[in-house]
Coordinates of C-alpha atoms in Angstrom, one line a residue:
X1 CA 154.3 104.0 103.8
X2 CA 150.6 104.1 103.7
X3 CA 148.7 105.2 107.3
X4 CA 145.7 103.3 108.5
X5 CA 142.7 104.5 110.3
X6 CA 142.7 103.3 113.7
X7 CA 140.0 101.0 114.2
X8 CA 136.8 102.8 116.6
X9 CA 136.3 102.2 119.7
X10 CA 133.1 100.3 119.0
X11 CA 135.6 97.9 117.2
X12 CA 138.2 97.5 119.7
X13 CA 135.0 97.1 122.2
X14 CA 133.9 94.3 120.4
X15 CA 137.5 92.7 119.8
X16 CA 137.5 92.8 123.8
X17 CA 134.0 91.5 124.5
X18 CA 134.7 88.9 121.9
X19 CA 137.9 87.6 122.8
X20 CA 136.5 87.0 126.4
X21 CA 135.1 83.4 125.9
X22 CA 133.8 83.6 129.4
X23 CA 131.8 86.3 128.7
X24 CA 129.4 87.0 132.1
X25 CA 125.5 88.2 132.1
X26 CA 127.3 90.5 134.7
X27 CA 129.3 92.2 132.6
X28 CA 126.7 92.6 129.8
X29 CA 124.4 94.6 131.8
X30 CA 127.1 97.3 132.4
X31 CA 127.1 97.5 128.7
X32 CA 125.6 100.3 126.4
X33 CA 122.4 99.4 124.8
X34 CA 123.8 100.5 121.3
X35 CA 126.7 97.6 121.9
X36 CA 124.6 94.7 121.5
X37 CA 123.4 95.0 118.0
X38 CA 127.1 95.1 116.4
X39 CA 128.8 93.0 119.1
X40 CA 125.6 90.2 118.2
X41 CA 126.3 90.8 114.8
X42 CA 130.0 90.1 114.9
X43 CA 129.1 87.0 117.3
X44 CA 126.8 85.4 114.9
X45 CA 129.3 85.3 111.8
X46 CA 132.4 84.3 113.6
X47 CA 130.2 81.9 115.5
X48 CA 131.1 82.7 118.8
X49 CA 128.5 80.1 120.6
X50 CA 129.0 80.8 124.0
X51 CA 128.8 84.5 123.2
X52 CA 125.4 84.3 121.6
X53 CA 124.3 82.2 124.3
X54 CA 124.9 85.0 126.8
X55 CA 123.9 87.6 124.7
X56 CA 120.1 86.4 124.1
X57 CA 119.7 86.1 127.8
X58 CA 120.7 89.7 128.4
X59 CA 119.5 91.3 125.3
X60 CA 118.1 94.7 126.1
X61 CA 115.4 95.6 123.1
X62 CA 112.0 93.8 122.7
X63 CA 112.4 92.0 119.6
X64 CA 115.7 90.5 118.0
X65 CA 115.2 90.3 114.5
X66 CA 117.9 87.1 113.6
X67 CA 115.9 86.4 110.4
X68 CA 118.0 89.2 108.5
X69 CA 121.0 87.7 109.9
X70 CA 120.5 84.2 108.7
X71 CA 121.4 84.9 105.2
X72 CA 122.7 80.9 105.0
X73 CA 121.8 79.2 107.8
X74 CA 124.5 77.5 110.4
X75 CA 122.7 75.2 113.0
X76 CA 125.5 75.6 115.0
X77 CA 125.0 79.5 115.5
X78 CA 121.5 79.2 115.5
X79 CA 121.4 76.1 118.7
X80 CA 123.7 78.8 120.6
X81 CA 120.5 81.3 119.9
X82 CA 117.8 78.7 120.9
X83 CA 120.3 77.7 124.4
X84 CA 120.5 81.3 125.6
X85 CA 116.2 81.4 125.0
X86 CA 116.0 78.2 127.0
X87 CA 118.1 79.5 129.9
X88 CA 116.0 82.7 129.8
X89 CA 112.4 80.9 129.0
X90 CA 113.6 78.3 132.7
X91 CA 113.5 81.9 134.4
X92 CA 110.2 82.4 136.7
X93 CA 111.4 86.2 137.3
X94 CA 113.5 87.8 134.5
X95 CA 115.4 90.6 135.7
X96 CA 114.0 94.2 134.8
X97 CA 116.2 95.1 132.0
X98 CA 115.9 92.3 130.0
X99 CA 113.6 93.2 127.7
X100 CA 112.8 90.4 124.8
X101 CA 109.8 89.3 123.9
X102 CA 109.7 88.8 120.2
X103 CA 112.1 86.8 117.9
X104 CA 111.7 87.4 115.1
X105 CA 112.5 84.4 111.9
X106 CA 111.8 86.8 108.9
X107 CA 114.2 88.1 106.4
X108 CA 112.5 91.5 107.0
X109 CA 114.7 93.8 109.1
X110 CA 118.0 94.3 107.6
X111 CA 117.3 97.8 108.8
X112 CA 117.7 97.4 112.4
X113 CA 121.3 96.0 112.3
X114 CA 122.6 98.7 110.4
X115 CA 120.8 101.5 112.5
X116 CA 123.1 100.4 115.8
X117 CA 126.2 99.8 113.6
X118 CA 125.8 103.4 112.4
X119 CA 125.1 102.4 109.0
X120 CA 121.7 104.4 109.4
X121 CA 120.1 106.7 111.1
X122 CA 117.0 105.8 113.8
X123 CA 113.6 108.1 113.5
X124 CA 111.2 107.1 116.0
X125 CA 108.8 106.8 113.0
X126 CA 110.9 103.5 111.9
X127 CA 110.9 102.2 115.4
X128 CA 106.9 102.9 115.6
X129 CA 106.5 101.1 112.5
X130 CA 108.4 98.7 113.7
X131 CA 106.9 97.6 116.6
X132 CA 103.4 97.8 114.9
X133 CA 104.6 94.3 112.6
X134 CA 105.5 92.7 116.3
X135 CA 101.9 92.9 116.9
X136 CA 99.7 89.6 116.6
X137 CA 96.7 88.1 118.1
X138 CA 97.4 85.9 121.0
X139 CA 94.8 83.3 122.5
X140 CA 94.2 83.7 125.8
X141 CA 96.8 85.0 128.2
X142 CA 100.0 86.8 126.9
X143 CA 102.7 84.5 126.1
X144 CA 106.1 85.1 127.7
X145 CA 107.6 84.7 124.1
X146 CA 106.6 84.8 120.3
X147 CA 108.6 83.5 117.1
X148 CA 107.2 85.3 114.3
X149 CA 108.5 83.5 111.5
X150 CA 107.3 82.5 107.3
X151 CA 107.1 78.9 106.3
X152 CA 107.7 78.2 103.0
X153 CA 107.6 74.5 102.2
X154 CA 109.7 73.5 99.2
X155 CA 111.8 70.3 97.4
X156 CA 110.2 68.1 98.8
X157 CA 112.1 69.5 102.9
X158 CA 112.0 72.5 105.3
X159 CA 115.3 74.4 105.5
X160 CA 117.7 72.9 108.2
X161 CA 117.0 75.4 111.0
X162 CA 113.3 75.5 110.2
X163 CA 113.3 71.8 111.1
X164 CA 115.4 72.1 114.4
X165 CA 113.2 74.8 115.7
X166 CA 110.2 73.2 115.1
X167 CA 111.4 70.2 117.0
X168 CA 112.7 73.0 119.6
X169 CA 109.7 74.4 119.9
X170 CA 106.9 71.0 120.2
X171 CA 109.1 70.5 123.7
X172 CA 108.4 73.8 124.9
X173 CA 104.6 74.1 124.3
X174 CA 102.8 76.6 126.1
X175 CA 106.1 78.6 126.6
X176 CA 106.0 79.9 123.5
X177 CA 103.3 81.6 120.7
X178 CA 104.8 80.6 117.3
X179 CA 103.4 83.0 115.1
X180 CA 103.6 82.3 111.1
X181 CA 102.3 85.4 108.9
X182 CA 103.0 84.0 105.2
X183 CA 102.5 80.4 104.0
X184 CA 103.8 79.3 101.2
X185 CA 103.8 75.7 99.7
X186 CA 105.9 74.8 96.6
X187 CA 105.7 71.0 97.3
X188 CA 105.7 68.6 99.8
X189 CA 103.7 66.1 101.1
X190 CA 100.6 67.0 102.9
X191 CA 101.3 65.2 106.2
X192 CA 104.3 66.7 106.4
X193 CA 102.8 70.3 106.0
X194 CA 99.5 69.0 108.7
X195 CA 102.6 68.4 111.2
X196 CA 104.1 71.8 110.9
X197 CA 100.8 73.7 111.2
X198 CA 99.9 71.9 114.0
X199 CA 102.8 73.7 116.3
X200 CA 102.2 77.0 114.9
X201 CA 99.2 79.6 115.7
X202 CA 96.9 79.1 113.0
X203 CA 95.1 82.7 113.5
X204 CA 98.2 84.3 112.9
X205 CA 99.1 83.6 109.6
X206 CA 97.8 86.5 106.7
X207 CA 98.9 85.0 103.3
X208 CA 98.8 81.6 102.2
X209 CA 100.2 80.2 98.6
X210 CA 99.8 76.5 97.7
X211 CA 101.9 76.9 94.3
X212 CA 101.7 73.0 93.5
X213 CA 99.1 71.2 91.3
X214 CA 97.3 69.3 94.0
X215 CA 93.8 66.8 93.7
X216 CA 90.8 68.4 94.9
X217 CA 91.4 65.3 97.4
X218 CA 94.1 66.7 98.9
X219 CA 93.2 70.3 99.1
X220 CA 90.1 68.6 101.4
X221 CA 92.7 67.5 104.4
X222 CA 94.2 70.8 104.1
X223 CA 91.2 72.9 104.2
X224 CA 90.4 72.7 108.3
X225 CA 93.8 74.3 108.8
X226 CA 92.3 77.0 106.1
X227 CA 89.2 77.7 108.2
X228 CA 91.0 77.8 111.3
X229 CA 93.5 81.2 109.6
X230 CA 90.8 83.6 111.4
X231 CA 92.7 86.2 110.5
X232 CA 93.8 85.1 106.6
X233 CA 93.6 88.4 104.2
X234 CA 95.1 86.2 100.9
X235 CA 94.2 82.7 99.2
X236 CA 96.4 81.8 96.4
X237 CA 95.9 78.6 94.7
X238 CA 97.5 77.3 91.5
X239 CA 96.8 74.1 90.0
X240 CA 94.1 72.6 91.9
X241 CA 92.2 70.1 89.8
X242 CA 89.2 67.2 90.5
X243 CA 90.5 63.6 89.2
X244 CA 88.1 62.1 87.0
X245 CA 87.7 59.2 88.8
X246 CA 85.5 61.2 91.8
X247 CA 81.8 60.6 91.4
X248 CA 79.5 63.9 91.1
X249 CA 78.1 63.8 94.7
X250 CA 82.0 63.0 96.0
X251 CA 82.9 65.8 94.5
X252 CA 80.0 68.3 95.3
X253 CA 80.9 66.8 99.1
X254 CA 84.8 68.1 99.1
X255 CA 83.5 71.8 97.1
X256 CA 81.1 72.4 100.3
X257 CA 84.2 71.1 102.9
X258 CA 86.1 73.4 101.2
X259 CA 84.0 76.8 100.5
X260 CA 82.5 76.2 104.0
X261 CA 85.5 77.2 105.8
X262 CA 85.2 80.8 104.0
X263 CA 82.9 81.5 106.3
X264 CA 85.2 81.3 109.0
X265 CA 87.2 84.5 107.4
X266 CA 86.0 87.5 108.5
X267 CA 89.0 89.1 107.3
X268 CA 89.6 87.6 103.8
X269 CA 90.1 90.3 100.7
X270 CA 92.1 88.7 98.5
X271 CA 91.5 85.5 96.1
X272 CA 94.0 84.3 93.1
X273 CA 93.3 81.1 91.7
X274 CA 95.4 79.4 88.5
X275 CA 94.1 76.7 86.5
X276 CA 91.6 76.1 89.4
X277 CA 89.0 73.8 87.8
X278 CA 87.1 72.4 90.8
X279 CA 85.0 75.3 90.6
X280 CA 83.5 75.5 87.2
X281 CA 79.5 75.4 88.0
X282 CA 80.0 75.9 91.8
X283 CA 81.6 79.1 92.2
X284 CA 78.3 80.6 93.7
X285 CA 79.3 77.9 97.0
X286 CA 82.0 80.1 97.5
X287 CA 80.7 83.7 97.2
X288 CA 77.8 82.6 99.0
X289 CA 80.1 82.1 102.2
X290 CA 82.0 85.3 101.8
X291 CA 82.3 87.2 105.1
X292 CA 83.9 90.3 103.5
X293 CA 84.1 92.6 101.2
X294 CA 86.8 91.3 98.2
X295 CA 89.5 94.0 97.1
X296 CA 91.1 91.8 94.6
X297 CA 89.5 88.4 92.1
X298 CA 92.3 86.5 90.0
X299 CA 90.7 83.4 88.0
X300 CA 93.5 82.9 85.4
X301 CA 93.3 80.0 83.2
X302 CA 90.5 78.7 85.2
X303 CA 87.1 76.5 84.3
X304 CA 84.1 78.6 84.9
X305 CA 80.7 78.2 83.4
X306 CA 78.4 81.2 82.2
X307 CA 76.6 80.5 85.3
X308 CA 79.3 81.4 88.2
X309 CA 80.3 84.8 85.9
X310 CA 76.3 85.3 86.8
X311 CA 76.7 84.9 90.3
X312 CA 79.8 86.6 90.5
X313 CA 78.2 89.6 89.2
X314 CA 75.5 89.9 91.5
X315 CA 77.9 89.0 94.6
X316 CA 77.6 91.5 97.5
X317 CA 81.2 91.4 98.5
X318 CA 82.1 92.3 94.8
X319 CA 81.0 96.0 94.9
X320 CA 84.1 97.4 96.6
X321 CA 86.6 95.3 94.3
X322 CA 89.7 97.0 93.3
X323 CA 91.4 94.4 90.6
X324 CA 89.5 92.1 88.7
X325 CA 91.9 89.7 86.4
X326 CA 89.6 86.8 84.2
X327 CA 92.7 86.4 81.5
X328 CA 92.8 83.3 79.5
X329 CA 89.1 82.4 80.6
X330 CA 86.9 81.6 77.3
X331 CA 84.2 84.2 77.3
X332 CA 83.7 83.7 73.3
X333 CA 80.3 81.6 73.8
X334 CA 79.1 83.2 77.2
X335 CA 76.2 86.2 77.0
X336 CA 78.0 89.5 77.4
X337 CA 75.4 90.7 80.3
X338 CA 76.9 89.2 83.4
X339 CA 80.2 90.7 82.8
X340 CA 78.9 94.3 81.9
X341 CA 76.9 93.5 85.2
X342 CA 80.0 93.4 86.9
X343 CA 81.7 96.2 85.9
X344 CA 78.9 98.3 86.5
X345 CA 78.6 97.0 90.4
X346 CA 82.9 98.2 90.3
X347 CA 82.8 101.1 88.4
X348 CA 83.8 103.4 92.0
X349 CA 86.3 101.1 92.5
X350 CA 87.9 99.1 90.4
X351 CA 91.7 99.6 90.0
X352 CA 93.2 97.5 87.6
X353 CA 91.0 95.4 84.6
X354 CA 93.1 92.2 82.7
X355 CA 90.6 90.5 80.1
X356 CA 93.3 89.0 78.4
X357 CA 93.0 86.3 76.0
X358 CA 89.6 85.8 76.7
X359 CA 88.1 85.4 73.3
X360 CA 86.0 88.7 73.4
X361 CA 84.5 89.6 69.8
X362 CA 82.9 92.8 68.8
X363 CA 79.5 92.9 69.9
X364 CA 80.4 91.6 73.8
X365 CA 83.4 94.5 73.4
X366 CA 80.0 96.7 72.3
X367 CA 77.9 95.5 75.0
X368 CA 80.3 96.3 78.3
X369 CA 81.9 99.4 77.1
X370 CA 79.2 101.8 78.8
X371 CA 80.1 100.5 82.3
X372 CA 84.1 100.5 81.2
X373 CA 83.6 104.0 80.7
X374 CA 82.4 104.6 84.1
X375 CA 85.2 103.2 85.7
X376 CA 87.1 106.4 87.0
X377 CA 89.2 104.7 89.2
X378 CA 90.6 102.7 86.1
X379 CA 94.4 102.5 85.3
X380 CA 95.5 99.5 84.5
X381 CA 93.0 97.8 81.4
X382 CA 94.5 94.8 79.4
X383 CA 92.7 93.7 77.0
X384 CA 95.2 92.0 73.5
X385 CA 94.8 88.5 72.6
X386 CA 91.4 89.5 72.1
X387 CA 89.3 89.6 68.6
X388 CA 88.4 92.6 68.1
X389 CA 88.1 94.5 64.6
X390 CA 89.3 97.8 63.5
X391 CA 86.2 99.6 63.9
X392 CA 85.9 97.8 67.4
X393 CA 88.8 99.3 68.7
X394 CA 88.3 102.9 67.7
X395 CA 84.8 102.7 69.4
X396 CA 86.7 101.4 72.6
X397 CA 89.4 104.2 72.2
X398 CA 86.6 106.5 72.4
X399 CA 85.0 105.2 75.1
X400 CA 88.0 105.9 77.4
X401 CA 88.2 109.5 76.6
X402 CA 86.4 110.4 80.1
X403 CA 89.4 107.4 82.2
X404 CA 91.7 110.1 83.5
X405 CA 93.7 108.2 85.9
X406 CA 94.1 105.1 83.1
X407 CA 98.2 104.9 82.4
X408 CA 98.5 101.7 81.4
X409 CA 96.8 100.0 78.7
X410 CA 97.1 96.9 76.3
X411 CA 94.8 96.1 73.5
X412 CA 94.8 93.3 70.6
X413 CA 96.0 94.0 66.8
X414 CA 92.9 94.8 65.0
X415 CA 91.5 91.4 63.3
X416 CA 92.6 93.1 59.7
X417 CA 96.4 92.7 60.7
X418 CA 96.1 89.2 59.7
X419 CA 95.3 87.4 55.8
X420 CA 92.2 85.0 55.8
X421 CA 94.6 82.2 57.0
X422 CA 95.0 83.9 60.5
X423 CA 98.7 84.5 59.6
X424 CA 100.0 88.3 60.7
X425 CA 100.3 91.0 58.1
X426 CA 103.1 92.9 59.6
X427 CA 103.1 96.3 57.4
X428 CA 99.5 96.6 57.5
X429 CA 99.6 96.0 61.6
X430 CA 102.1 98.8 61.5
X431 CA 99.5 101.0 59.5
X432 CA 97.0 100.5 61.4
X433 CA 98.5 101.0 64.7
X434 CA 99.6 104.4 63.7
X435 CA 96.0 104.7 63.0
X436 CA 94.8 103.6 66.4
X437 CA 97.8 105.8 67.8
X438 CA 96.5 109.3 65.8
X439 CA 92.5 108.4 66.7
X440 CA 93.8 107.8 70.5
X441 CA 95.6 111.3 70.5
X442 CA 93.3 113.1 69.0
X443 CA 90.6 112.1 71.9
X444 CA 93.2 112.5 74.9
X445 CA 97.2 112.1 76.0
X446 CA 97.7 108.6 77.0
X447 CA 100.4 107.6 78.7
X448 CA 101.7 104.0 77.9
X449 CA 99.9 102.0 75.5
X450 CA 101.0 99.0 73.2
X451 CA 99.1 97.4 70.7
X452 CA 100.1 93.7 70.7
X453 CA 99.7 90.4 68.3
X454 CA 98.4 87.1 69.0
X455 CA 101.0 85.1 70.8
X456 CA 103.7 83.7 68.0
X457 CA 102.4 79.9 67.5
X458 CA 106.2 78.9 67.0
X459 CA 108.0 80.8 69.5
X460 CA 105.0 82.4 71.7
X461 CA 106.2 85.9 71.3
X462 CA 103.7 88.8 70.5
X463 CA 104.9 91.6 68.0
X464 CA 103.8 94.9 69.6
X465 CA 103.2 98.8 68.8
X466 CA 103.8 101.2 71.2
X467 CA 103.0 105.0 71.6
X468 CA 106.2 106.4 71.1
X469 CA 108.0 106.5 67.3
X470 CA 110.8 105.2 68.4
X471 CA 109.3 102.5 70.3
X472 CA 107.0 101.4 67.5
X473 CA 109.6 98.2 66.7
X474 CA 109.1 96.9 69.5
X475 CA 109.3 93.0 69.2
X476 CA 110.0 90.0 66.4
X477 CA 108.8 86.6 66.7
X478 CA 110.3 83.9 64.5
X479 CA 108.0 83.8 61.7
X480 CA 108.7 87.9 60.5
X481 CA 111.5 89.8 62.1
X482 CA 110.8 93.8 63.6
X483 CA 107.5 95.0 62.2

């Protein structure tokens, strides 16, 4: 006969609580502090409505973090959570113990729930921390309650509950400060997306990703939401291209409504752009109206003319820059001078260095490696799919000696690993890497390194050599099995 533990008395104290359907505000404010957190919990999943409904208007801590709850949303469960903040938000005097202030939308705080459920233990250095991501800018007066929540905008519809509290929340206007920190948009039509951000606080929100290829046209009616994100650290934009069909003073019309609202953010640190082509020639319109220094610059994939590398160079908010990523950008034809430019305005900064597939020969390789060698801070430099000779690479090897914090680096097989036909050579790639390798540890102990082919033009793949012996096989493609 096997013996079971007898279930705590937190357990049979929420078995009570939840089995009382009429559950009283009453009787909740004789209850321990530590009770609510598991007895919610439990509430939520069974979906005990009337529970929840009670429970919101009594709870005791400043914010109530439902996001990590809401694993799959029910919109049952969740109306119950809305009905108890309606009864509280009616409430001209809130009683002195009922504390909340802040719900919270985000999948972010797992960690709460399993501190009261004894899961974890509290520090007051997690409940600091904790109260330091409630904080937001509010306009004007303090708001009796914010939603801090992430919109992310995707298939073509907003998830279920997303939609009901939006519609929730355009009735209680002025009751509420809806605050969004991270915007992300996948695809979905742009009116749809202008009616969301008009019932949230635009200031608020940090991060924004527009992750859909979208006409220049478009990006125009979103762009006075962008310059009203005062507080907007991060621009990602992927895709964004100019249809043909504009004319050339069109065009130059929607670049200035769009770089003009950059200098609206004073806060703004971080730009990624993929396959951006709107830009090419009037990338100075946007540096010009830079209100802070960058930390980070990703054009991947993106048009850009010899002329906005210039300005780019010479930009003042540049000089502080901690990653700099140009890959698949053509830099065969350009003159090497803006980019060792650059690198010499980063070289007591800059973090991280991705040159990728850019078409680099020798003498441009030549021409920037005395400001590479300055960069101190350096330790991430990727550099294959470039074409670079033997001789090339030894002199860049060199140049690196004096990189001490550099623990990362990629470079390109050595043009003489391929026959005249631009077909790989895979023994003579394997002898020369071990080349590379005994020239690279005779100057210095690196610490990862790989040595990497053109990309496979059957399968994509590129065959590698890495520093270790054992690692030196590192990948086939289809034309040539392991090296």
């Amino acid at each position: 006969m096997s013996l079971q533990a007898p279930p705590r008395l937190l357990e049979l104290a929420e078995q009570s609580l939840l089995r009382d359907r009429a559950l009283a505000i009453p009787t909740l404010e004789e209850l321990p502090r530590e009770l609510f957190p598991p007895l919610f919990t439990e509430a939520f999943t069974r979906r005990c409505c009337e529970t929840l409904i009670t429970m919101v208007q009594a709870w005791p801590f400043t914010c109530l973090p439902l996001g990590s709850l809401m694993k799959s949303c029910n919109l049952e469960t969740f109306r119950a959570v809305l009905e108890g903040l309606d009864a509280l938000l009616a409430q001209k005097v809130r009683p002195r113990r009922w504390k909340l202030q802040v719900l919270d939308l985000r999948n972010v705080d797992e960690n709460f729930w399993g501190i009261w459920s004894g899961a974890s233990a509290l520090s007051p250095e997690a409940l600091s921390e904790r109260r330091t991501a409630w904080n937001c800018p509010r306009p004007g007066g303090q708001q009796p309650l914010t939603v801090i929540l992430d919109l992310c905008f995707k298939n073509g519809k907003l998830d279920e509950c997303l939609t009901h509290f939006l519609e929730w929340g355009k009735q209680r206007k002025g009751l509420l400060h809806v605050c969004c920190k991270e915007l992300q948009i996948f695809g979905i039509a742009i009116h749809r997306i202008i009616e969301v951000l008009n019932t949230v606080e635009l200031d608020c929100i940090q991060e924004v990703e527009v992750c859909c290829p979208w006409e220049l046209s478009i990006l125009i009616r979103f762009a006075p939401y962008l310059g009203q994100m005062r507080n907007l650290r991060k621009l990602v934009l992927f895709n964004i291209h100019a249809s043909a069909c504009i004319p050339p003073d069109r065009k130059e019309q929607f670049v200035t409504q769009f770089t003009s609202q950059f200098l609206k953010l004073d806060y703004f640190q971080k730009l990624y752009m993929h396959s951006v082509s709107f830009l090419e020639g009037h990338l100075d319109q946007l540096l010009r109206c830079l209100q802070a220094p960058l930390e980070t610059v990703v054009m991947t994939e993106c048009l850009l003319s010899e002329s906005d590398l210039k300005h780019l160079s010479w930009c003042p908010s540049i000089r502080q820059l901690k990653e700099l990523d140009l890959r698949g950008i053509t830099l065969t034809h350009f003159s090497p001078e803006p980019l060792a430019v650059l690198l010499e305005q980063v070289v007591a900064t800059l973090q991280t260095l991705d040159l990728e597939d850019c078409g680099i020969v020798d003498s441009q390789l030549s021409a920037i490696l005395p400001a590479l060698s300055r960069c101190s801070q350096l330790s991430t430099f990727s550099f294959c799919g470039n074409l670079i000779s033997m001789a090339a690479l030894k002199n860049l090897l060199r140049h690196t000696v004096g990189l001490s914090k550099i623990s990362l680096e990629l470079y390109p097989a050595p043009l003489e690993s391929y026959d005249t036909e631009g077909a790989l050579c895979w023994g003579r790639f394997a002898e020369l890497g071990a080349e590379l390798m005994k020239t690279l540890r005779d100057l210095r102990q690196p610490k990862i390194i790989v040595f990497s082919t053109a990309p496979c033009p059957r399968c994509g793949i590129r065959a590698s050599y890495d520093l270790e012996p054992s690692h030196c096989l590192l990948n086939a493609c289809c034309q040539g099995g392991f090296i």
